[in-house]
mmCIF file of C-alpha atoms and ligand atoms in Angstrom:
data_model
loop_
_atom_site.group_PDB
_atom_site.id
_atom_site.type_symbol
_atom_site.label_atom_id
_atom_site.label_comp_id
_atom_site.label_asym_id
_atom_site.label_seq_id
_atom_site.Cartn_x
_atom_site.Cartn_y
_atom_site.Cartn_z
ATOM 1 C CA MET A 1 97.624 85.360 110.820
ATOM 2 C CA SER A 2 95.145 82.727 111.863
ATOM 3 C CA THR A 3 91.838 82.831 110.431
ATOM 4 C CA THR A 4 87.969 81.609 111.319
ATOM 5 C CA LYS A 5 87.332 78.356 109.232
ATOM 6 C CA LYS A 6 85.119 81.385 106.623
ATOM 7 C CA GLY A 7 89.164 82.978 106.447
ATOM 8 C CA ILE A 8 88.228 85.814 108.336
ATOM 9 C CA PRO A 9 91.229 87.138 110.839
ATOM 10 C CA GLU A 10 90.020 86.153 114.487
ATOM 11 C CA THR A 11 90.918 89.906 115.928
ATOM 12 C CA ILE A 12 87.757 90.600 114.057
ATOM 13 C CA PRO A 13 85.113 90.881 116.498
ATOM 14 C CA GLU A 14 82.197 87.619 116.723
ATOM 15 C CA THR A 15 79.492 89.433 115.953
ATOM 16 C CA TYR A 16 81.706 90.772 112.935
ATOM 17 C CA ARG A 17 82.550 87.344 111.710
ATOM 18 C CA LYS A 18 78.459 86.012 112.807
ATOM 19 C CA ALA A 19 77.461 88.666 110.385
ATOM 20 C CA ILE A 20 79.255 88.056 107.171
ATOM 21 C CA SER A 21 79.711 84.645 104.671
ATOM 22 C CA ARG A 22 82.813 85.058 102.880
ATOM 23 C CA VAL A 23 85.627 87.213 102.710
ATOM 24 C CA LEU A 24 85.241 88.215 99.076
ATOM 25 C CA ILE A 25 88.506 90.397 98.708
ATOM 26 C CA ASP A 26 91.594 89.412 101.538
ATOM 27 C CA GLU A 27 93.785 92.633 103.158
ATOM 28 C CA GLU A 28 96.957 90.977 100.721
ATOM 29 C CA THR A 29 95.202 90.996 97.210
ATOM 30 C CA LEU A 30 93.492 95.191 98.431
ATOM 31 C CA GLN A 31 96.859 96.366 99.215
ATOM 32 C CA ALA A 32 98.067 94.691 96.502
ATOM 33 C CA ARG A 33 96.569 96.159 94.098
ATOM 34 C CA ILE A 34 95.801 99.856 95.367
ATOM 35 C CA ARG A 35 100.066 99.362 95.341
ATOM 36 C CA GLU A 36 100.022 99.140 91.979
ATOM 37 C CA MET A 37 97.332 102.294 91.292
ATOM 38 C CA GLY A 38 99.001 104.308 93.269
ATOM 39 C CA ALA A 39 102.208 103.705 91.086
ATOM 40 C CA ALA A 40 100.452 104.040 88.075
ATOM 41 C CA ILE A 41 99.176 107.364 88.871
ATOM 42 C CA ALA A 42 102.148 108.672 90.509
ATOM 43 C CA ARG A 43 103.451 108.103 86.845
ATOM 44 C CA ASP A 44 100.482 110.532 85.091
ATOM 45 C CA TYR A 45 100.884 113.043 87.670
ATOM 46 C CA GLU A 46 104.632 113.506 88.300
ATOM 47 C CA ASN A 47 105.100 117.332 87.723
ATOM 48 C CA LYS A 48 101.442 117.515 87.753
ATOM 49 C CA ASN A 49 100.534 118.045 91.455
ATOM 50 C CA PRO A 50 97.037 116.827 91.638
ATOM 51 C CA VAL A 51 94.627 117.283 94.201
ATOM 52 C CA PHE A 52 92.499 113.994 95.761
ATOM 53 C CA VAL A 53 89.216 114.309 95.993
ATOM 54 C CA GLY A 54 87.295 112.130 98.368
ATOM 55 C CA VAL A 55 83.575 111.609 99.995
ATOM 56 C CA LEU A 56 83.281 110.421 102.643
ATOM 57 C CA LYS A 57 83.033 107.773 105.212
ATOM 58 C CA GLY A 58 83.592 105.235 102.694
ATOM 59 C CA VAL A 59 86.685 106.183 100.988
ATOM 60 C CA LEU A 60 88.507 106.395 104.296
ATOM 61 C CA PHE A 61 90.699 103.843 104.391
ATOM 62 C CA PHE A 62 91.417 103.298 101.015
ATOM 63 C CA MET A 63 92.729 106.820 100.077
ATOM 64 C CA ALA A 64 94.617 106.488 103.247
ATOM 65 C CA ASP A 65 96.136 103.617 101.374
ATOM 66 C CA LEU A 66 95.691 105.310 97.652
ATOM 67 C CA LEU A 67 97.691 108.351 99.228
ATOM 68 C CA GLN A 68 100.855 106.203 100.682
ATOM 69 C CA ALA A 69 101.083 104.522 97.184
ATOM 70 C CA THR A 70 101.816 107.280 95.167
ATOM 71 C CA PRO A 71 104.701 109.109 96.261
ATOM 72 C CA ILE A 72 104.165 112.681 94.724
ATOM 73 C CA PRO A 73 103.805 115.726 95.538
ATOM 74 C CA LEU A 74 99.588 116.304 95.904
ATOM 75 C CA SER A 75 96.986 118.008 97.600
ATOM 76 C CA VAL A 76 93.851 115.902 99.334
ATOM 77 C CA ASP A 77 90.584 117.234 100.330
ATOM 78 C CA PHE A 78 87.558 115.581 101.382
ATOM 79 C CA MET A 79 83.195 116.513 100.659
ATOM 80 C CA SER A 80 80.615 115.704 102.696
ATOM 81 C CA ILE A 81 77.392 115.233 100.784
ATOM 82 C CA ALA A 82 73.289 113.732 101.907
ATOM 83 C CA SER A 83 70.249 112.546 100.528
ATOM 84 C CA TYR A 84 67.611 115.038 100.155
ATOM 85 C CA SER A 85 65.538 111.565 100.050
ATOM 86 C CA PRO A 86 65.195 108.543 98.124
ATOM 87 C CA SER A 87 63.479 109.849 95.396
ATOM 88 C CA ALA A 88 65.628 112.616 94.347
ATOM 89 C CA ARG A 89 68.801 110.249 95.654
ATOM 90 C CA ASP A 90 67.496 107.952 92.663
ATOM 91 C CA GLN A 91 67.978 110.594 90.586
ATOM 92 C CA GLY A 92 71.656 111.104 91.893
ATOM 93 C CA TYR A 93 70.238 114.868 93.053
ATOM 94 C CA VAL A 94 72.701 114.783 96.074
ATOM 95 C CA ARG A 95 73.206 117.643 99.505
ATOM 96 C CA ILE A 96 76.371 119.213 99.820
ATOM 97 C CA THR A 97 77.127 118.955 104.011
ATOM 98 C CA LYS A 98 80.781 119.713 103.480
ATOM 99 C CA ASP A 99 82.728 121.287 100.597
ATOM 100 C CA LEU A 100 86.393 121.037 99.242
ATOM 101 C CA ASP A 101 88.457 123.123 101.707
ATOM 102 C CA ILE A 102 90.523 124.342 98.355
ATOM 103 C CA CYS A 103 90.709 125.591 95.315
ATOM 104 C CA ILE A 104 90.678 123.611 92.181
ATOM 105 C CA GLU A 105 90.218 125.892 89.502
ATOM 106 C CA GLY A 106 93.164 124.790 87.192
ATOM 107 C CA ARG A 107 94.433 122.055 89.527
ATOM 108 C CA HIS A 108 94.980 118.005 88.504
ATOM 109 C CA VAL A 109 91.845 116.432 90.772
ATOM 110 C CA VAL A 110 92.262 113.035 91.402
ATOM 111 C CA PHE A 111 88.167 112.727 92.041
ATOM 112 C CA VAL A 112 88.805 108.935 94.651
ATOM 113 C CA GLU A 113 86.086 106.639 95.302
ATOM 114 C CA ASP A 114 85.524 103.629 97.094
ATOM 115 C CA ILE A 115 82.282 101.784 94.977
ATOM 116 C CA ILE A 116 81.099 102.657 92.305
ATOM 117 C CA ASP A 117 77.747 101.089 91.958
ATOM 118 C CA THR A 118 74.776 103.519 89.486
ATOM 119 C CA GLY A 119 77.017 105.533 89.364
ATOM 120 C CA LEU A 120 74.764 108.531 89.847
ATOM 121 C CA THR A 121 76.062 110.628 92.396
ATOM 122 C CA LEU A 122 78.862 110.490 90.884
ATOM 123 C CA GLY A 123 77.338 110.832 87.919
ATOM 124 C CA TYR A 124 76.406 114.811 89.319
ATOM 125 C CA LEU A 125 79.408 115.398 92.161
ATOM 126 C CA LEU A 126 82.065 115.365 88.944
ATOM 127 C CA LYS A 127 79.328 117.363 87.805
ATOM 128 C CA LEU A 128 79.646 119.954 90.227
ATOM 129 C CA LEU A 129 83.712 119.920 89.844
ATOM 130 C CA ARG A 130 84.032 120.408 86.171
ATOM 131 C CA THR A 131 81.261 123.282 86.636
ATOM 132 C CA ARG A 132 85.166 124.850 89.418
ATOM 133 C CA THR A 133 87.089 124.490 85.520
ATOM 134 C CA PRO A 134 90.718 121.911 87.226
ATOM 135 C CA ALA A 135 93.272 121.021 84.424
ATOM 136 C CA SER A 136 91.628 117.774 84.309
ATOM 137 C CA LEU A 137 88.960 115.447 86.309
ATOM 138 C CA GLU A 138 89.736 111.763 86.165
ATOM 139 C CA VAL A 139 88.656 108.684 89.239
ATOM 140 C CA ALA A 140 90.513 106.499 90.795
ATOM 141 C CA ALA A 141 87.147 103.549 91.782
ATOM 142 C CA LEU A 142 88.173 101.054 94.286
ATOM 143 C CA PHE A 143 84.972 99.265 93.026
ATOM 144 C CA ASP A 144 82.660 99.044 90.527
ATOM 145 C CA LYS A 145 79.387 97.525 90.005
ATOM 146 C CA PRO A 146 78.851 97.492 86.526
ATOM 147 C CA SER A 147 75.802 95.798 86.185
ATOM 148 C CA HIS A 148 74.207 98.889 88.203
ATOM 149 C CA ARG A 149 75.537 101.366 85.964
ATOM 150 C CA LEU A 150 72.580 103.722 85.333
ATOM 151 C CA ILE A 151 74.573 106.507 83.676
ATOM 152 C CA ASP A 152 78.058 105.673 81.267
ATOM 153 C CA ILE A 153 81.189 106.965 84.185
ATOM 154 C CA GLY A 154 84.654 104.456 82.808
ATOM 155 C CA PRO A 155 86.407 105.234 86.103
ATOM 156 C CA LYS A 156 90.402 106.051 84.488
ATOM 157 C CA TYR A 157 92.484 103.725 87.062
ATOM 158 C CA LEU A 158 90.488 100.875 88.768
ATOM 159 C CA GLY A 159 90.604 98.117 91.642
ATOM 160 C CA PHE A 160 88.545 95.826 91.450
ATOM 161 C CA HIS A 161 85.376 94.648 88.779
ATOM 162 C CA LEU A 162 82.577 93.311 91.639
ATOM 163 C CA PRO A 163 79.697 90.650 91.587
ATOM 164 C CA ASP A 164 76.310 92.390 91.694
ATOM 165 C CA ILE A 165 76.260 91.161 95.581
ATOM 166 C CA PHE A 166 76.433 93.330 98.535
ATOM 167 C CA VAL A 167 79.553 93.899 99.673
ATOM 168 C CA VAL A 168 81.119 96.021 103.343
ATOM 169 C CA GLY A 169 84.366 96.118 104.987
ATOM 170 C CA TYR A 170 87.725 98.092 104.120
ATOM 171 C CA GLY A 171 85.154 101.588 104.451
ATOM 172 C CA LEU A 172 82.409 100.494 103.292
ATOM 173 C CA ASP A 173 79.612 99.624 105.774
ATOM 174 C CA TYR A 174 75.922 98.427 106.292
ATOM 175 C CA ARG A 175 74.047 100.695 109.121
ATOM 176 C CA GLU A 176 77.555 102.231 109.764
ATOM 177 C CA GLN A 177 78.801 99.294 110.718
ATOM 178 C CA PHE A 178 82.204 97.163 109.050
ATOM 179 C CA ARG A 179 83.543 100.324 107.579
ATOM 180 C CA ASN A 180 86.988 98.466 110.130
ATOM 181 C CA MET A 181 87.409 95.866 108.523
ATOM 182 C CA PRO A 182 90.395 95.244 106.339
ATOM 183 C CA PHE A 183 88.900 93.067 103.573
ATOM 184 C CA VAL A 184 86.163 93.179 102.213
ATOM 185 C CA GLY A 185 83.343 90.470 102.547
ATOM 186 C CA VAL A 186 79.580 89.387 102.091
ATOM 187 C CA LEU A 187 76.890 89.471 104.547
ATOM 188 C CA HIS A 188 74.645 86.614 105.482
ATOM 189 C CA PRO A 189 71.519 86.272 104.026
ATOM 190 C CA ASP A 190 69.599 87.243 105.729
ATOM 191 C CA ALA A 191 70.855 91.401 106.521
ATOM 192 C CA ILE A 192 70.649 91.272 102.644
ATOM 193 C CA LYS A 193 67.560 90.844 102.860
ATOM 194 C CA GLN A 194 66.635 92.947 105.012
ATOM 195 C CA LYS A 195 67.956 95.725 102.887
ATOM 196 C CA GLN A 196 66.179 94.855 99.914
ATOM 197 C CA ASP A 197 63.376 95.138 101.979
ATOM 198 C CA GLU A 198 64.503 98.146 103.150
ATOM 199 C CA ARG A 199 65.040 99.876 99.797
ATOM 200 C CA SER A 200 61.997 99.199 98.890
ATOM 201 C CA ARG A 201 59.367 100.403 100.681
ATOM 202 C CA PRO A 202 58.196 103.291 99.619
ATOM 203 C CA SER A 203 59.694 106.403 100.665
HETATM 204 P P1 IMP B 1 75.532 105.317 93.263
HETATM 205 O O1 IMP B 1 77.017 104.414 92.298
HETATM 206 O O2 IMP B 1 75.280 106.679 93.215
HETATM 207 O O3 IMP B 1 74.412 104.001 92.833
HETATM 208 O O4 IMP B 1 76.308 105.371 95.092
HETATM 209 C C1 IMP B 1 77.418 104.014 95.737
HETATM 210 C C2 IMP B 1 78.077 104.794 96.488
HETATM 211 O O5 IMP B 1 76.841 103.634 97.037
HETATM 212 C C3 IMP B 1 79.040 104.006 97.440
HETATM 213 O O6 IMP B 1 79.360 105.346 97.283
HETATM 214 C C4 IMP B 1 78.997 102.869 98.908
HETATM 215 O O7 IMP B 1 78.469 104.588 100.014
HETATM 216 C C5 IMP B 1 76.931 103.551 98.246
HETATM 217 N N1 IMP B 1 77.194 102.033 97.816
HETATM 218 C C6 IMP B 1 77.387 100.935 96.687
HETATM 219 N N2 IMP B 1 77.261 99.397 95.973
HETATM 220 C C7 IMP B 1 77.345 98.516 97.971
HETATM 221 C C8 IMP B 1 78.279 97.910 98.213
HETATM 222 O O8 IMP B 1 78.310 96.702 98.080
HETATM 223 N N3 IMP B 1 78.356 98.493 100.024
HETATM 224 C C9 IMP B 1 78.159 99.262 100.813
HETATM 225 N N4 IMP B 1 77.581 100.632 99.957
HETATM 226 C C10 IMP B 1 77.509 99.959 98.262
HETATM 227 MG MG1 MG B 2 80.417 106.544 99.362
#
């Protein structure tokens, strides 16, 4: 595949290419790691008919590829969440806007997460799912930014550790853009600065 000087595939829209400073993890590296994760999960859950649970929308690409890399009987379901307010989000509270359709009581649940940053959202959701008494509950995360962690959560299956930088692509967005890139890239500092300004604005 032909790429630009920055290593970005030429099929990527120009507006995206301009905003990306570099490719952090390319498509091939992502896919190879996800195949390994799927093989490990398939070994551990062979006769357990697990339910893979994901939170929309960031996990969309990872979920699709992980499911295909896990060749055992399994089910999949999704939740959607929204923040009550920035301060509520800082404590991990979220509002469930779409709950699971599948009853997870007595089932083996693999919670599939795109990226763990502070871990607050994940911590809240795991606590909620535990009240439904699944037979087991483990986390498979594609990315982990351990330097931002506020609560103690270690995913059983992990794709990559990430440095403390904002990344986009492969499902991850900046203002709902960049999800549809098959690799993970770093935004130009201008775009990141804009994001930090937003964060520091009083709520
Ligand atoms: P936290 O672990 O509760 O802080 O929230 C993690 C969520 O923040 C993820 O599910 C993403 O939606 C979002 N997030 C964290 N870091 C990034 C990033 O680098 N790029 C895009 N989204 C991110
Ligand atoms: Mg997410």
